[in-house]
Amino acid sequence: MDRNTEINTPNREVRLPDVPVLVASGNQAIWLSAEGEIETTNLREAAVRVNKMPPLVVHRLNIARRLGINPFPAFDLLELYAFIHPAETCLPTARGLAKAVGLIPSADPEEQALALFEAMNILLNNLTGLTGKKRKSAAAVAMVMGQAGWNWAPSVLSAVGLPENKTRFGGLDAWSNLQEWPDFAPESPADDIAVSEFEARARLKELLGDNAEARPQQADFSAMTSHAFVPRNQADAPNIVLAEAGTGTGKTLGYISPASIWAEKNGVAVWISTYTKNLQRQIDDELDRLYPISEEKAQKVVVRKGRENYLCLLNFEEALQGGAAQKSEQISLGLVARWVGATRDGDMVGGDFPSWLMELEGRSRITRLADRRGECIYSACSHYRKCFIEKSTRKARKADIVIANHALVMINAATRPDDPNLPKRYVFDEGHHLFDAADSAFAAHLTGQETAELRRWVAGSDTGRKNRMRGLENRLSDLIGEDEEGQEALQQAIQAARKLPSDGWMSRVREGTPNGAMEEFLVHIRGQVLARCGQPDSPYSVECPAEEFTPEIIPSAQRLDGALKALSTPLTTLAKILLKKLDEEAEELETATRHRIDAAVQGISRRNNLSIMPWRAVLKGLEDTTPEKFVDWLAIDRIGGRDLDLGYYRSYIDPTEPFAEAILKPSHGVVITSATLRDNFEDAESWQSADMRTGTHHLVLPPARVHLPSPFDFAKQTKVIVVTDVRRDHMKEVSSAYRELCLASGGGALGLFTAIWRLRAVHENIRGPLAAAGLDLYAQHQDALDTSTLVDIFREEENSVLLGTDAVRDGVDVPGRSLRLIVFDRMPWPRPDLKHKARKKAFGGSRYDDKLTRLKLKQAYGRLLRREDDFGVFILLDSMMPSRLISAFPPEVEIQRLGLKDAIALTRNFIAEKEQALNKNIIG
Ligand code: SF4
C-alpha cells in the first residue's frame, strides 16, 4: 500500500508526518510503516520500537499502559482531533476515532491501522477548508503550540498557513470572542397553580408521539408524580411522592411531563437532581423530546454543576500570563484555548471537554483552571460578564428545567438556608443515593486537607505565584475600602489562617515536627491511630475510635480551638461589615457590586458555619461523650500505602436528618424516584427502607407512595446463578471463573468487584487469555481512562469486557448486546468500619447489613435489562449467599446454585439461544 506524505489541495500542500502507525490489540501490536507495510509484532517488541521513533497512535498513555512502559513521545491523533474538533465527542480508541471522522470502524486491527492513517488525512484536510477568523485563530494557536514542541504543529500550519500578526497571548486569548450575558429585570414572584393527573398524562402522550406503544405504567407514574406539583397546605410539610419504578418504566419522561407543565404555568424552574454527572447528561439528552429545537432547549434547560466544574477565564488568563513552567503546558493551554472558543457552557467535567484530554494533558493541570477553591472575585473580574459560571447561574433563573446533582443541591441549601430564591420543587432521580450524598454533604471532618484548604482560601497561596490563589486580601480589600475595623479584621483573619497547615504538612506531621496548632493536633491524632488500629502498616486506610484519648490530645485540642476562634471571630466581623455596607449603601451600590458582596458574605458564612463552628464543637466536646446523632472516629486515609489525609472525622448517624431539614422541609413539592427504593424482603414494611434512605420519615406528613413494576419479563430474559464450587478468597480460582465465563459469553461482560486489589489480581490473570481470544479487556483502576469513558467504550464495543468497582456498578447504563453477562466476585457486604458499626447499631443490627447488601445486588442485577429485548446472565461467585438475600431478585426468577462447569455451560447456551432468537426476529 502507498502512503503519500503530502495532501495536495488547491491552495496548500499539507505535510504529513513520516511516522509508523501503531495499534495495540490484545497481546499483539500492528505496525503500518511509513512505506505502507503492515507487520504484526508482540507487545515487547513494540515497546522497544516506540522508543526509536514516535509512532502515530490513539491515546498514547493507554498504549504505554498496554505495552507496560512509561509514557513515550507520539503523534497522538486525539490531540489533533481535539484541536480540529474542539468540544466534540469521540471515543478514545482506534475504532472510536475512525467513527468520529466518518469512517466505518473495523474490528480488524490491521484495518484499524489503515483507518488511522486515513483519519489523519481527513482531519488535516478539514483544516484546509478553514477561512477568515477561524483560519487565523487556528494558525495563531498552532504556532504557539509548535514553538512549545507540539509535534502536530508543522502539519497543522502547512494546512492553515502561518499566522499574520503577533498578539499579546499569541491568539490564545479565546475569551475575547465570547458573548457577554444579557441583563434582565428581576424575576416576578412565581405562581402556585396545580398540575393535574390528567394534564400530566396528556403531556406524556404528546412527548411520546401518536405512534408510541401504550405503556400504562409510565402514564400512571406520570400521573402520580403530578401530586408533587400542587400547592402545599402546611408549612414544613411538602407534597412528597416516593415512586419506585422498575427498569423500563420510562420514569424520566414520566416526571418531566408534570415538571415541565408546572414550570410553564408558574414561571419558575423545577430542579431535577441526579447522582452523577453522567446521569445529568442522560437526562439532558432525554429533554430533546420536550424541546426538539435546539435554540429553544438552550433557553429552557440548563445543566448546573458545582463551580469547580467550570473553566474560570481569569485563571486561564493568569495561566497564560504566568508563562508556563513547562513547554508542554503551552500545548495544553493551546488545546484549552481551542475548546474555550467552541464550548457550549464551559463545563470541563462531564460537559463537552473530552475527559480523555484531561488524562492526556494531566488532570491537575486542567482542573486548576477551574474555580476549585471559591476564589472568584465576581464583578471585580475583567471577565465577569463573559464568565461561564455567571452565565450558567443566570440561565438557571430563567430556565424551566434545571438539571443538577444531589451534591450541588445539598451544598446550595446548606450554605444559603435563608435564601428565598432556593428552589421549591425538586425531582430527585436515583433517590436511593440520597443517603450517601447527604452523608458527604453534611459531614464535619477536621482533617489536614480540609484545614489546609481553609488556609489557602483565607490567606492565599504560599508558593509565591501571586495571582493564582488570591486569598481574601485580593478578593475583599477594595470592598472594605477605608473601613478601619474591616481592614483590621481582614489582617487578623489572614494571620490566624497562617497558623493552619501549609504545603508539606503531611511530612512534618509524620516526622513529628509540626508547624502550628492544627499540625500539632494531627501529630497526636496520628499517634493514637497507629497505636490502636489493628494494622498500622496496612496499605489501606486505618482508623480507631474517638474515645479514651491519649494524654496529649486534649490540651492540643484546646490550643487548636483557640486558633480556630482567632480565625472565626474576625471572619464574623468581616461578614457583618459587608452586610452593613449592603444595607447602608443600598442606593449607591451597583447591582454587580451587590452580588459580589453577597457572594463574599456567603463564602465567609459557609466556612464559618459549615466548617469552623462544627470543628470547634468537636474540639470543645472531646472530654464528653459524642452527641447521640453523630459518629466520631480518628483515621489516616491511605491508598496503596500512601497517606493522603488524616484527622478527626464526624458524620451524622442518619444524614437524611439534615437533608430533610435543609431541603425537604423548606420545599413545597418533591418527587423522589428510583428503580430500587424499597427493600423487597420486608414485605408489609417494604417502604421503611425507602423512608430511611430518603429522609421522608423526618417529615410531619407521610409521602404519597407508589410502586410500578418493570414491564420486562425477567424470568424469560435473565438467569441468576450462584456458583457453589469456587473459593471466593482464592484469587486463582476466582480468575479462572471470570476467564471462562467471559469466554463463554464471547465478551459483553461486566466484572464487578468488592475491592480494588481483587480486581487487579483478576485483571492480571485474565488479560492474556482474553487477548488471545480477541476480546478487549478494560478496567477501572488499571486503564488510563476515567470511568465514564470506560463505560462509553464498553457500550460501543459489543464484545469487550469491563472490570470495575462501585462506581461502575452504579453508573452503567448499557442497553443492547454489549452487556449480556454480569459477574460479581463475592457478596457485597458493607465495609465493617466504625461509621458503619454505629449505623448498624442504630438501624436494626444485621438486618441493616442485609438491607444494604440486597440493595446493592438489586442495583447490579438491574443493569442487565435496559430495553425490552435485552437479555443476560447474572452470576455471583460466592456460595455463601444466604437465602434471606434472594429477595434482591424478582420473585419470578429462579436462583440456580450450580458448579462452575454447569454455570459456564448454562451461560453459553442461554446467550446463544437468545441471540439466535433475536437474529430470527430481525431477519423475520
Ligand atoms: S467571575 Fe470569577 S469564576 Fe468567573 S472568570 Fe472571573 S474570577 Fe473566574
Tab-separated table of C-alpha atoms in Angstrom, residues 14 112 150 159 540 640 673 869:
chain	number	residue	atom	x	y	z
A	14	VAL	CA	-0.282	19.586	3.680
A	112	GLN	CA	-7.771	-0.074	12.153
A	150	TRP	CA	3.777	20.155	19.644
A	159	ALA	CA	-2.752	23.157	6.279
A	540	TYR	CA	-5.226	0.843	53.183
A	640	GLY	CA	-1.692	1.933	48.126
A	673	THR	CA	-37.744	8.163	42.457
A	869	ASP	CA	-35.344	-7.293	24.082
